[in-house]
């Protein structure tokens, strides 16, 4: 058996001090409708307004600025991780892997092997302290118009919301919840599946708020029934709040909130008490409110600092404006279906 070729550069023990200084500079420290009129969406500063902190932190992975967050980091190649913390160059690390000097979870490492925060990596039997990075997820805020389907493909050939979105070089956009073909309003997209799941999972009970126009008007008994609970074919459903927003003639506006998002739930609840929804618009999802600046068919990217708040990540450094410096407005985009 041939003796492995020794590295020209001596290996420095991966001390705590070396691991900390190796990453310095790369890993910032540790996220009403008017009476008789159209519904006015709540103002949200420069796009989305975080109305209240989310009930639970949601992890991210895959986006812009890198941040240290070992709990939510995605697996990376062994050579890359070890090189980032200053153990050696990638070429040297590859030589050590071939020579059998590096192990992962008690087994000899392999070239190209990926490791995550839960793995134990050793060099010559000595445990190496690992450091991982996580990228801030990307989040798009879209004002969906009526007449678009929240699906990538439609047998009927109807336009889809995904035709309006920017193309990702890596990964894909995931819709956070759905809106019916004839429902308009706030729709969120992210490139991070874990964040999307956390925002939609029933256990976190993120509120959805809608502006609803009815053909007719609710009486006290109907309001009480809708707030206590309506038995639908897929279970009990109820509104957490109902507010009368006025109206003229046959049309009457209401603002309702609920903490789940079943298929056509709002429409079915009003149908159960004998009223028809003539228009439905979502104006808030969890802590994100639809801005009056974001018109139908337009989208904007949520600022990174706000994404960090939404995802429960540490805010990136350098986000605060300098004294006297005006904060740049968030850019709004209007695109035509591809």
Coordinates of C-alpha atoms in Angstrom, one line a residue:
X1 CA 0.0 0.0 0.0
X2 CA 1.5 3.3 -1.0
X3 CA 2.0 6.0 1.6
X4 CA -0.3 9.0 1.1
X5 CA 1.5 12.1 -0.1
X6 CA 2.0 14.6 2.7
X7 CA 0.7 18.2 2.4
X8 CA 3.4 20.8 1.8
X9 CA 1.7 23.1 4.3
X10 CA 1.5 21.8 7.9
X11 CA -1.9 21.4 9.3
X12 CA -2.9 23.9 12.0
X13 CA -5.1 22.4 14.8
X14 CA -8.6 23.7 14.4
X15 CA -8.7 25.6 17.7
X16 CA -11.7 27.6 18.7
X17 CA -9.8 30.9 18.1
X18 CA -8.9 29.8 14.5
X19 CA -12.4 28.8 13.7
X20 CA -13.7 32.2 14.9
X21 CA -11.2 34.3 13.1
X22 CA -11.4 32.3 9.9
X23 CA -15.0 33.3 9.4
X24 CA -14.6 37.0 10.4
X25 CA -16.1 39.3 7.9
X26 CA -18.0 36.6 6.1
X27 CA -20.7 35.7 8.5
X28 CA -22.5 38.7 10.1
X29 CA -23.7 38.1 13.6
X30 CA -27.1 37.0 14.3
X31 CA -34.4 38.4 11.8
X32 CA -61.8 49.3 5.1
X33 CA -63.5 49.3 2.5
X34 CA -65.4 52.6 2.4
X35 CA -69.2 52.6 2.5
X36 CA -70.4 51.5 -0.9
X37 CA -67.0 51.7 -2.5
X38 CA -64.1 49.4 -3.3
X39 CA -62.0 47.9 -0.5
X40 CA -59.0 50.0 0.4
X41 CA -56.0 47.9 1.4
X42 CA -54.1 49.0 4.5
X43 CA -51.1 51.1 3.9
X44 CA -47.8 49.3 4.4
X45 CA -45.0 51.8 4.0
X46 CA -42.9 50.7 1.1
X47 CA -44.8 47.6 0.1
X48 CA -45.5 45.1 2.8
X49 CA -46.1 46.1 6.4
X50 CA -45.3 43.6 9.1
X51 CA -48.5 44.1 11.1
X52 CA -47.4 42.0 14.1
X53 CA -44.6 39.5 14.8
X54 CA -45.3 35.9 13.6
X55 CA -46.4 33.4 16.2
X56 CA -43.5 31.1 15.4
X57 CA -40.1 31.5 13.8
X58 CA -39.6 30.0 10.5
X59 CA -36.3 28.8 9.0
X60 CA -34.9 29.7 5.7
X61 CA -32.4 28.6 3.2
X62 CA -31.4 29.8 -0.3
X63 CA -31.5 33.5 -1.0
X64 CA -29.3 36.6 -0.6
X65 CA -27.1 37.6 2.4
X66 CA -25.3 34.8 4.3
X67 CA -25.9 34.6 8.0
X68 CA -24.6 32.2 10.7
X69 CA -27.4 29.9 11.7
X70 CA -26.4 26.3 12.2
X71 CA -30.0 25.1 13.0
X72 CA -31.3 25.8 9.5
X73 CA -28.3 25.5 7.3
X74 CA -28.5 23.2 4.3
X75 CA -25.9 20.4 3.8
X76 CA -22.8 21.5 2.0
X77 CA -19.8 19.7 0.5
X78 CA -17.2 18.6 3.1
X79 CA -14.3 20.3 1.4
X80 CA -16.2 23.6 1.2
X81 CA -17.2 23.6 4.9
X82 CA -13.7 22.7 6.1
X83 CA -12.0 25.2 3.8
X84 CA -14.3 28.0 5.0
X85 CA -13.2 27.6 8.6
X86 CA -9.5 27.6 7.7
X87 CA -8.6 24.0 8.2
X88 CA -6.8 23.9 4.9
X89 CA -7.3 24.4 1.2
X90 CA -9.9 22.4 -0.7
X91 CA -7.1 20.5 -2.6
X92 CA -5.4 19.6 0.7
X93 CA -8.7 18.5 2.2
X94 CA -9.3 16.3 -0.8
X95 CA -5.9 14.7 -0.3
X96 CA -6.7 14.0 3.4
X97 CA -10.0 12.4 2.4
X98 CA -8.3 10.1 -0.1
X99 CA -5.7 9.3 2.6
X100 CA -8.5 8.3 5.0
X101 CA -7.5 10.9 7.6
X102 CA -11.0 12.5 7.7
X103 CA -14.1 10.7 9.0
X104 CA -17.8 11.7 9.2
X105 CA -19.9 10.2 11.9
X106 CA -17.3 7.5 12.5
X107 CA -17.0 6.4 8.9
X108 CA -14.3 7.3 6.3
X109 CA -15.2 10.5 4.4
X110 CA -15.8 10.4 0.6
X111 CA -15.0 13.0 -2.0
X112 CA -18.0 15.2 -2.7
X113 CA -19.8 14.1 0.5
X114 CA -22.2 16.6 1.9
X115 CA -22.4 17.3 5.6
X116 CA -24.8 19.3 7.8
X117 CA -24.9 20.8 11.3
X118 CA -25.7 17.4 12.9
X119 CA -22.7 15.6 11.5
X120 CA -19.5 14.9 13.5
X121 CA -16.3 15.4 11.4
X122 CA -12.9 14.3 12.7
X123 CA -9.4 14.8 11.4
X124 CA -6.9 12.1 12.6
X125 CA -9.5 11.2 15.3
X126 CA -9.8 14.8 16.5
X127 CA -13.3 16.4 16.4
X128 CA -13.4 19.6 14.2
X129 CA -15.8 22.4 15.2
X130 CA -18.0 23.2 12.2
X131 CA -19.4 26.4 11.0
X132 CA -22.3 26.6 8.6
X133 CA -24.0 29.5 6.8
X134 CA -27.6 30.0 5.8
X135 CA -28.9 32.3 3.1
X136 CA -31.9 34.6 3.7
X137 CA -34.9 33.3 1.8
X138 CA -36.5 35.4 -0.9
X139 CA -40.1 36.4 -0.6
X140 CA -42.3 38.0 -3.3
X141 CA -45.5 39.9 -2.6
X142 CA -48.0 39.7 -5.4
X143 CA -51.3 41.4 -5.9
X144 CA -53.2 38.7 -7.7
X145 CA -56.0 39.9 -10.0
X146 CA -59.2 37.9 -10.7
X147 CA -58.9 35.5 -13.6
X148 CA -55.5 33.8 -12.7
X149 CA -55.1 30.3 -11.3
X150 CA -52.6 29.5 -8.5
X151 CA -51.1 26.5 -10.4
X152 CA -48.2 25.9 -12.7
X153 CA -50.3 24.1 -15.2
X154 CA -54.0 24.3 -16.0
X155 CA -55.8 21.8 -18.4
X156 CA -58.2 24.6 -19.4
X157 CA -55.3 26.8 -20.4
X158 CA -56.1 29.7 -18.0
X159 CA -53.4 32.1 -17.1
X160 CA -51.4 31.2 -14.0
X161 CA -49.8 33.5 -11.4
X162 CA -46.4 31.9 -12.0
X163 CA -46.3 33.4 -15.5
X164 CA -45.9 36.9 -13.9
X165 CA -43.0 36.1 -11.6
X166 CA -39.3 36.6 -12.3
X167 CA -37.3 33.5 -13.3
X168 CA -35.1 31.9 -10.7
X169 CA -31.7 30.6 -11.8
X170 CA -31.8 28.0 -9.0
X171 CA -34.9 26.5 -7.3
X172 CA -38.5 27.6 -7.9
X173 CA -41.2 29.9 -6.5
X174 CA -43.6 28.3 -4.0
X175 CA -47.0 29.8 -3.4
X176 CA -47.8 30.4 0.2
X177 CA -51.4 29.3 0.3
X178 CA -53.8 29.7 -2.6
X179 CA -56.5 32.1 -3.9
X180 CA -59.4 31.0 -6.0
X181 CA -59.6 31.9 -9.7
X182 CA -62.2 34.6 -9.0
X183 CA -60.5 35.9 -5.8
X184 CA -57.9 38.7 -5.8
X185 CA -55.5 40.2 -3.3
X186 CA -52.3 39.3 -1.4
X187 CA -50.4 36.2 -2.4
X188 CA -46.9 35.4 -1.1
X189 CA -44.2 33.4 -2.9
X190 CA -40.9 32.1 -1.5
X191 CA -38.0 30.0 -2.8
X192 CA -37.7 28.2 0.5
X193 CA -39.9 25.2 1.1
X194 CA -39.4 25.1 4.9
X195 CA -40.5 28.8 5.2
X196 CA -43.5 28.2 3.0
X197 CA -44.5 25.2 5.1
X198 CA -44.2 27.1 8.3
X199 CA -46.3 30.0 7.0
X200 CA -49.1 27.6 5.8
X201 CA -49.1 25.0 8.6
X202 CA -52.3 25.0 10.7
X203 CA -50.4 24.7 14.0
X204 CA -49.2 28.3 13.7
X205 CA -52.7 29.7 13.0
X206 CA -51.5 32.7 10.9
X207 CA -54.5 35.0 10.3
X208 CA -55.9 35.6 6.9
X209 CA -57.9 38.8 6.5
X210 CA -60.4 39.4 3.6
X211 CA -62.5 42.3 2.3
X212 CA -65.8 40.7 1.3
X213 CA -68.7 42.2 -0.7
X214 CA -72.0 40.4 -0.2
X215 CA -75.3 40.5 -2.1
X216 CA -77.3 41.4 1.0
X217 CA -76.5 42.1 4.6
X218 CA -75.8 40.0 7.7
X219 CA -78.1 40.0 10.6
X220 CA -77.1 39.5 14.3
X221 CA -78.0 35.8 14.2
X222 CA -75.9 35.1 11.1
X223 CA -72.9 37.0 12.5
X224 CA -73.1 35.0 15.7
X225 CA -73.3 31.7 13.8
X226 CA -70.3 32.6 11.6
X227 CA -68.2 33.5 14.7
X228 CA -69.3 30.4 16.7
X229 CA -68.8 28.0 13.8
X230 CA -70.4 26.7 10.6
X231 CA -70.4 23.0 9.9
X232 CA -69.0 22.5 6.4
X233 CA -68.5 19.2 4.6
X234 CA -64.8 19.2 5.6
X235 CA -65.3 20.3 9.2
X236 CA -66.2 23.2 11.5
X237 CA -65.2 26.6 10.2
X238 CA -65.5 30.0 11.9
X239 CA -64.4 33.6 11.6
X240 CA -62.3 35.0 14.4
X241 CA -63.6 38.5 13.7
X242 CA -66.3 40.2 11.5
X243 CA -66.6 44.0 11.0
X244 CA -69.3 45.8 9.1
X245 CA -67.7 48.2 6.5
X246 CA -70.9 49.6 5.1
X247 CA -72.4 49.7 1.6
X248 CA -75.1 50.9 -0.7
X249 CA -78.0 49.2 -2.4
X250 CA -77.7 45.4 -2.7
X251 CA -74.0 45.3 -2.0
X252 CA -72.5 45.4 1.5
X253 CA -68.9 45.2 2.5
X254 CA -67.4 43.3 5.5
X255 CA -63.9 42.6 6.8
X256 CA -63.4 39.1 8.1
X257 CA -60.4 37.2 9.6
X258 CA -59.8 33.5 10.0
X259 CA -56.8 31.4 11.0
X260 CA -56.8 28.7 8.3
X261 CA -57.0 28.5 4.5
X262 CA -59.3 25.7 3.3
X263 CA -60.5 25.6 -0.3
X264 CA -63.2 28.3 -0.9
X265 CA -63.7 28.5 2.8
X266 CA -64.9 32.1 3.0
X267 CA -67.4 31.7 0.1
X268 CA -68.7 28.5 1.5
X269 CA -69.3 29.9 5.0
X270 CA -71.4 32.8 3.6
X271 CA -73.3 30.4 1.4
X272 CA -74.1 28.3 4.5
X273 CA -76.0 31.3 6.0
X274 CA -77.8 32.1 2.7
X275 CA -75.6 34.9 1.3
X276 CA -73.6 35.1 -1.9
X277 CA -70.1 36.6 -2.1
X278 CA -69.9 38.9 -5.2
X279 CA -66.3 39.9 -4.6
X280 CA -63.5 38.6 -2.4
X281 CA -60.1 40.1 -1.8
X282 CA -57.3 39.1 0.6
X283 CA -55.7 42.1 2.3
X284 CA -53.4 40.4 4.9
X285 CA -51.6 37.1 5.4
X286 CA -50.2 36.7 8.9
X287 CA -48.0 39.7 9.6
X288 CA -47.9 40.8 6.0
X289 CA -50.4 43.4 4.8
X290 CA -51.1 44.4 1.2
X291 CA -49.9 47.8 0.3
X292 CA -52.2 50.3 -1.5
X293 CA -49.1 51.0 -3.8
X294 CA -49.2 47.4 -5.1
X295 CA -51.8 47.4 -7.8
X296 CA -53.4 44.4 -9.4
X297 CA -50.9 42.3 -11.4
X298 CA -47.9 43.9 -9.7
X299 CA -45.3 42.3 -7.5
X300 CA -42.4 43.4 -5.3
X301 CA -39.6 41.6 -3.4
X302 CA -39.8 41.9 0.3
X303 CA -36.8 43.7 1.8
X304 CA -34.2 41.4 3.3
X305 CA -34.6 42.8 6.8
X306 CA -38.3 42.2 6.7
X307 CA -37.8 38.6 5.4
X308 CA -35.5 38.0 8.4
X309 CA -38.3 39.1 10.8
X310 CA -40.8 36.9 8.9
X311 CA -38.5 33.9 9.0
X312 CA -37.2 34.4 12.5
X313 CA -33.6 35.0 11.4
X314 CA -31.1 37.6 12.7
X315 CA -31.3 40.8 10.8
X316 CA -28.4 41.4 8.4
X317 CA -25.8 44.0 9.1
X318 CA -25.7 47.3 7.3
X319 CA -29.5 47.5 6.8
X320 CA -30.0 50.7 8.9
X321 CA -29.9 54.0 7.0
X322 CA -27.3 56.5 8.0
X323 CA -28.4 59.7 9.8
X324 CA -30.0 62.1 7.2
X325 CA -30.0 59.4 4.5
X326 CA -33.4 58.7 2.9
X327 CA -34.5 55.1 2.7
X328 CA -34.8 54.0 -0.9
X329 CA -38.3 53.0 -1.9
X330 CA -39.0 49.3 -2.6
X331 CA -39.2 48.8 -6.4
X332 CA -42.6 47.6 -7.7
X333 CA -42.8 45.4 -10.8
X334 CA -45.5 45.0 -13.4
X335 CA -45.0 42.1 -15.8
X336 CA -47.1 40.5 -18.5
X337 CA -47.7 36.8 -18.5
X338 CA -45.0 34.8 -20.4

